Structure formats: C-alpha cells, structure tokens
Amino acid sequence: MGAKVVVANPEATRVGEVLKDDPDTYLKSECKSKDGQWLIIELAQVIKVEAITLSVTEMYSARLKTVQVLGHDGRLFGDAAEIAASRNSTDWRAVAVLSAENRRGLHVFMIPRRRWAKYLQFRFVEHYGNQKVCAINSIEIFG
C-alpha cells in the first residue's frame, strides 16, 4: 500500500486527492484558514526524502509560493485530532522550505539535506494571487 493523508486543516476538502495520479482531482481549502493550511502524509515506510513534487493546475485558485516541509521518523499514535495536535511539537524536524515559481503546473524540488521520515507535514505558508480558494492537484514524495 502507498502513502495516505492522515489529517489536514479542518477547512480542507478532498484531501486524499493529492495522492492520486489524476490531473482532474485536487485538494481544496480556504487560503486563509483559521490555523493555516497544512496536511500530514504517512508514507508506506521510512524513507530518506530526496525529492518532492507539487502540482497546481487549477485555473481559479491561488498558486503555491512557500511550503514548509517537516518530517517525523517515529510512529504517531492516536486519532486524527491527536495527530493534528502534535503538529507543532519539537518531534517534527525540518526537511525543507520549498519556494515555488509563480506559475501553474508541476514544481519539482530536490531536497539537499535529506532526512529520514515516515510522516511528512506540509505547511502551506504563502500563496501567489488573491483568490479565496487554494487547490493542490498532487503531491509526490521520492526517496
């Protein structure tokens, strides 16, 4: 079995769509969410993260600008609410800060300081544009 989205900010809908290989599906969220836009992905196994791709192709949504990626190499316990509450703990280690170009399409990021991780937390810090809705078509992690 592959990766799965464990939990995301409450305003996000269709969160599992970011892991599908279908350009017509997407995660959707308010760009100005109460606690920010974020999601936690559980990988099938612990990997050394080497590259991440993010795709944004939706015409009427904001585009990603800055994404903070954190990793956790242990096991996260509890339900989605407990895992969500752990997202600000010091157990999460910085993997990368990704800076996307102001364009739609696939963004490829090589990770220079590779870290081992079983879980990856994506914090969508900044966006281009002033649209109300933010959409992400896909996230892929390579290791």
XYZ file of N, CA and C in Angstrom:
429
model
N 0.845 -1.185 0.000
C 0.000 0.000 0.000
C 0.883 1.240 0.000
N 0.386 2.311 -0.554
C 1.156 3.543 -0.670
C 0.924 4.492 0.481
N 1.198 5.744 0.229
C 1.041 6.796 1.229
C -0.430 7.125 1.439
N -0.719 7.785 2.572
C -2.090 8.248 2.822
C -2.043 9.552 3.603
N -3.057 10.379 3.374
C -3.196 11.613 4.148
C -3.832 11.237 5.480
N -3.133 11.531 6.567
C -3.617 11.191 7.903
C -4.597 12.245 8.402
N -4.246 13.520 8.222
C -5.077 14.614 8.714
C -4.659 15.898 7.992
N -5.590 16.837 7.924
C -5.322 18.134 7.287
C -6.090 19.210 8.034
N -5.809 20.473 7.691
C -6.554 21.555 8.341
C -8.055 21.335 8.116
N -8.891 21.682 9.098
C -10.323 21.362 9.039
C -11.061 21.919 7.827
N -10.588 23.015 7.258
C -11.274 23.617 6.115
C -10.988 22.881 4.805
N -10.014 22.003 4.809
C -9.622 21.285 3.589
C -10.634 20.196 3.248
N -10.921 20.069 1.967
C -11.806 19.007 1.482
C -11.073 18.204 0.417
N -11.519 16.999 0.213
C -10.942 16.078 -0.781
C -9.434 15.915 -0.583
N -9.024 15.757 0.664
C -7.592 15.734 0.982
C -6.858 14.555 0.354
N -7.499 13.420 0.226
C -6.850 12.249 -0.357
C -6.554 12.383 -1.836
N -7.178 13.348 -2.484
C -6.996 13.531 -3.928
C -5.560 13.908 -4.292
N -4.807 14.498 -3.362
C -3.438 14.916 -3.687
C -2.508 13.735 -3.928
N -2.915 12.547 -3.521
C -2.067 11.370 -3.699
C -2.466 10.536 -4.909
N -3.469 10.976 -5.642
C -3.918 10.250 -6.830
C -3.214 10.785 -8.067
N -3.025 9.923 -9.029
C -2.393 10.327 -10.286
C -3.481 10.709 -11.287
N -4.248 11.744 -10.943
C -5.357 12.191 -11.781
C -5.340 13.718 -11.825
N -5.026 14.313 -12.970
C -4.921 15.774 -13.054
C -6.250 16.504 -12.863
N -7.357 15.768 -12.872
C -8.667 16.397 -12.709
C -9.150 16.406 -11.265
N -8.346 15.928 -10.331
C -8.738 15.927 -8.924
C -7.796 16.833 -8.139
N -8.268 17.305 -6.990
C -7.446 18.219 -6.198
C -7.963 18.339 -4.776
N -7.047 18.698 -3.878
C -7.380 19.114 -2.519
C -7.799 20.572 -2.619
N -8.815 20.941 -1.864
C -9.327 22.315 -1.900
C -9.429 22.838 -0.471
N -9.034 24.104 -0.274
C -9.106 24.709 1.055
C -9.213 26.220 0.927
N -9.754 26.829 1.953
C -9.726 28.291 2.036
C -8.266 28.710 2.175
N -7.839 29.699 1.431
C -6.444 30.157 1.528
C -6.144 30.749 2.898
N -7.125 31.372 3.504
C -6.940 31.975 4.823
C -7.667 31.125 5.865
N -7.147 29.948 6.135
C -7.721 29.051 7.131
C -7.371 29.542 8.529
N -8.212 29.195 9.491
C -8.029 29.641 10.872
C -6.633 29.298 11.408
N -6.213 28.052 11.260
C -4.900 27.612 11.746
C -3.909 27.414 10.610
N -4.160 28.048 9.484
C -3.285 27.885 8.330
C -3.639 26.635 7.538
N -3.022 26.510 6.399
C -3.226 25.343 5.549
C -2.105 24.356 5.804
N -2.451 23.111 6.070
C -1.442 22.096 6.349
C -2.043 20.716 6.142
N -1.181 19.736 5.985
C -1.616 18.340 5.971
C -0.451 17.458 6.367
N -0.788 16.270 6.871
C 0.212 15.287 7.280
C -0.005 14.028 6.457
N 1.067 13.575 5.818
C 1.032 12.375 4.992
C 1.854 11.287 5.673
N 1.269 10.078 5.757
C 2.001 8.910 6.247
C 2.515 8.144 5.040
N 3.808 7.899 5.006
C 4.409 7.134 3.923
C 4.308 5.641 4.222
N 4.432 4.820 3.211
C 4.324 3.371 3.384
C 5.449 2.828 4.259
N 6.598 3.475 4.223
C 7.732 3.068 5.045
C 8.612 4.284 5.305
N 9.555 4.126 6.209
C 10.505 5.202 6.475
C 11.415 5.330 5.254
N 11.557 6.556 4.745
C 12.434 6.795 3.595
C 13.332 7.997 3.870
N 14.403 8.082 3.117
C 15.245 9.278 3.121
C 14.702 10.155 1.998
N 14.091 11.271 2.351
C 13.402 12.118 1.376
C 14.433 12.789 0.467
N 14.318 12.501 -0.847
C 15.262 13.038 -1.828
C 14.642 14.108 -2.716
N 13.348 13.973 -3.003
C 12.678 14.939 -3.886
C 11.190 14.976 -3.564
N 10.583 16.123 -3.845
C 9.139 16.314 -3.665
C 8.632 17.049 -4.891
N 7.492 16.602 -5.411
C 6.840 17.354 -6.484
C 5.475 17.811 -6.000
N 5.115 19.015 -6.382
C 3.801 19.591 -6.092
C 3.216 20.061 -7.414
N 1.948 19.765 -7.629
C 1.297 20.196 -8.862
C 0.074 21.041 -8.535
N -0.016 22.197 -9.185
C -1.171 23.084 -9.068
C -1.549 23.498 -10.485
N -2.704 23.015 -10.957
C -3.121 23.329 -12.329
C -4.487 23.998 -12.397
N -5.143 24.158 -11.267
C -6.484 24.750 -11.268
C -6.424 26.220 -11.695
N -7.325 26.597 -12.585
C -7.312 27.950 -13.155
C -7.726 29.046 -12.168
N -8.700 28.766 -11.320
C -9.266 29.823 -10.476
C -8.923 29.633 -9.005
N -7.712 29.201 -8.746
C -7.256 29.073 -7.366
C -5.890 29.736 -7.241
N -5.525 30.041 -5.999
C -4.210 30.636 -5.749
C -3.120 29.602 -6.029
N -1.930 30.080 -6.313
C -0.795 29.208 -6.581
C 0.135 29.192 -5.369
N 0.746 28.043 -5.123
C 1.670 27.905 -4.001
C 2.888 28.802 -4.185
N 3.337 29.390 -3.090
C 4.562 30.194 -3.115
C 5.612 29.586 -2.187
N 5.263 29.438 -0.905
C 6.197 28.899 0.080
C 5.547 27.749 0.836
N 6.259 26.625 0.883
C 5.771 25.433 1.582
C 6.871 24.960 2.525
N 6.530 24.841 3.797
C 7.468 24.308 4.781
C 7.169 22.819 4.929
N 8.210 21.989 4.841
C 8.045 20.539 4.965
C 8.814 20.075 6.193
N 8.114 19.326 7.059
C 8.723 18.769 8.263
C 8.565 17.254 8.229
N 9.505 16.553 8.841
C 9.451 15.099 8.860
C 9.436 14.552 10.270
N 8.877 13.353 10.411
C 8.818 12.636 11.680
C 9.149 11.189 11.356
N 10.171 10.631 12.003
C 10.574 9.275 11.649
C 10.041 8.207 12.589
N 9.326 8.615 13.623
C 8.751 7.667 14.564
C 7.324 7.314 14.198
N 6.624 6.751 15.133
C 5.227 6.372 14.941
C 4.365 7.417 15.633
N 3.344 7.916 14.933
C 2.392 8.851 15.537
C 1.189 8.045 16.008
N 0.807 8.238 17.261
C -0.294 7.476 17.831
C -1.502 8.363 18.051
N -2.661 7.740 18.096
C -3.890 8.454 18.375
C -4.737 8.629 17.134
N -5.861 9.279 17.346
C -6.762 9.539 16.224
C -6.295 10.793 15.487
N -7.037 11.167 14.467
C -6.651 12.314 13.636
C -6.499 13.587 14.466
N -7.383 13.795 15.442
C -7.312 15.006 16.272
C -6.031 15.033 17.102
N -5.635 13.886 17.649
C -4.406 13.829 18.450
C -3.163 14.028 17.572
N -3.187 13.455 16.383
C -2.064 13.645 15.464
C -1.991 15.104 15.030
N -3.143 15.707 14.752
C -3.174 17.126 14.377
C -2.605 17.986 15.500
N -2.932 17.654 16.740
C -2.444 18.429 17.883
C -0.927 18.314 18.034
N -0.345 17.230 17.519
C 1.109 17.028 17.647
C 1.906 17.787 16.593
N 1.234 18.442 15.663
C 1.951 19.021 14.520
C 2.903 20.154 14.891
N 2.741 20.751 16.057
C 3.643 21.823 16.486
C 4.681 21.356 17.504
N 4.755 20.041 17.747
C 5.711 19.537 18.735
C 7.132 19.574 18.175
N 8.099 19.487 19.064
C 9.509 19.516 18.658
C 9.967 18.188 18.064
N 9.095 17.185 18.027
C 9.443 15.901 17.413
C 9.540 16.005 15.895
N 8.933 17.032 15.323
C 8.993 17.250 13.877
C 10.288 17.966 13.536
N 10.987 17.479 12.515
C 12.269 18.047 12.089
C 12.130 18.679 10.707
N 12.793 19.803 10.514
C 12.746 20.494 9.222
C 13.334 19.607 8.130
N 12.617 19.487 7.028
C 13.102 18.778 5.843
C 13.521 19.800 4.791
N 12.641 20.774 4.533
C 12.948 21.789 3.516
C 11.925 22.909 3.575
N 12.311 24.045 3.033
C 11.376 25.125 2.728
C 11.385 25.235 1.210
N 10.230 24.979 0.607
C 10.110 24.950 -0.846
C 9.585 26.290 -1.341
N 10.243 26.844 -2.324
C 9.820 28.114 -2.928
C 9.420 27.844 -4.373
N 8.123 27.944 -4.643
C 7.599 27.652 -5.981
C 7.587 28.909 -6.842
N 7.722 28.705 -8.141
C 7.608 29.810 -9.093
C 6.141 30.203 -9.226
N 5.904 31.424 -9.671
C 4.542 31.935 -9.835
C 3.969 31.441 -11.172
N 3.625 30.162 -11.191
C 3.062 29.550 -12.396
C 2.268 28.307 -12.026
N 1.383 27.925 -12.898
C 0.648 26.677 -12.724
C 1.492 25.540 -13.284
N 1.221 24.336 -12.811
C 1.921 23.172 -13.333
C 2.676 22.430 -12.252
N 3.595 21.589 -12.699
C 4.375 20.744 -11.806
C 5.615 21.493 -11.319
N 5.842 21.440 -10.018
C 7.025 22.034 -9.397
C 7.843 20.885 -8.805
N 9.104 20.798 -9.169
C 9.989 19.726 -8.710
C 11.034 20.327 -7.772
N 11.172 19.719 -6.602
C 12.112 20.209 -5.596
C 13.042 19.079 -5.172
N 14.324 19.254 -5.393
C 15.326 18.323 -4.883
C 15.630 18.744 -3.446
N 15.744 17.778 -2.557
C 15.968 18.062 -1.141
C 17.468 17.931 -0.855
N 18.155 19.045 -0.600
C 19.613 18.983 -0.418
C 20.046 18.310 0.886
N 19.325 18.567 1.960
C 19.662 17.972 3.260
C 18.622 16.888 3.553
N 18.926 15.702 3.105
C 17.944 14.613 3.160
C 17.779 14.090 4.575
N 16.528 13.857 4.938
C 16.188 13.340 6.266
C 15.330 12.092 6.123
N 15.453 11.227 7.118
C 14.600 10.045 7.182
C 13.243 10.465 7.724
N 12.176 9.915 7.149
C 10.828 10.260 7.625
C 9.833 9.156 7.294
N 8.905 8.973 8.180
C 7.737 8.108 7.966
C 6.513 8.979 7.706
N 6.518 10.171 8.311
C 5.429 11.139 8.146
C 6.024 12.442 7.634
N 5.301 13.096 6.744
C 5.691 14.425 6.280
C 4.543 15.387 6.532
N 4.888 16.520 7.105
C 3.909 17.576 7.352
C 4.200 18.713 6.371
N 3.179 19.095 5.640
C 3.295 20.197 4.688
C 2.540 21.389 5.255
N 3.232 22.501 5.414
C 2.612 23.755 5.852
C 2.662 24.718 4.669
N 1.508 25.092 4.177
C 1.415 25.970 3.016
C 1.400 27.407 3.532
N 2.566 28.017 3.548
C 2.813 29.275 4.247
C 2.359 30.492 3.456
N 2.694 30.533 2.157
C 2.350 31.693 1.321
C 1.825 31.235 -0.033
N 0.998 32.103 -0.628
C 0.427 31.841 -1.951
C 0.596 33.060 -2.840
N 0.617 32.809 -4.138
C 0.533 33.890 -5.119
C -0.945 34.123 -5.413
N -1.313 35.347 -5.682
C -2.694 35.652 -6.049
C -3.537 35.991 -4.841
N -4.744 36.480 -5.110
C -5.649 36.859 -4.022
C -6.947 36.062 -4.064
N -6.915 34.907 -4.699
C -8.098 34.065 -4.747
C -8.440 33.551 -3.353
N -9.704 33.269 -3.161
C -10.181 32.779 -1.872
C -9.834 31.304 -1.673
N -9.800 30.564 -2.771
C -9.601 29.118 -2.712
C -8.187 28.747 -3.135
N -7.604 27.811 -2.401
C -6.313 27.234 -2.750
C -6.536 25.767 -3.104
N -5.921 25.326 -4.171
C -6.060 23.936 -4.609
C -4.686 23.353 -4.896
N -4.541 22.067 -4.598
C -3.313 21.338 -4.905
C -3.731 20.058 -5.609
N -3.238 19.861 -6.825
C -3.615 18.675 -7.584
C -2.876 17.429 -7.120
N -1.584 17.555 -6.847
C -0.863 16.355 -6.419
C 0.387 16.699 -5.627
N 0.739 15.744 -4.773
C 2.000 15.766 -4.032
C 2.624 14.388 -4.219
N 3.897 14.375 -4.605
C 4.633 13.117 -4.701
C 5.930 13.257 -3.918
N 6.289 12.176 -3.226
C 7.489 12.155 -2.414
C 8.377 11.028 -2.930
N 9.652 11.331 -3.134
C 10.594 10.339 -3.648
C 11.731 10.159 -2.660
N 12.148 8.907 -2.467
C 13.242 8.635 -1.553
C 13.883 7.306 -1.822
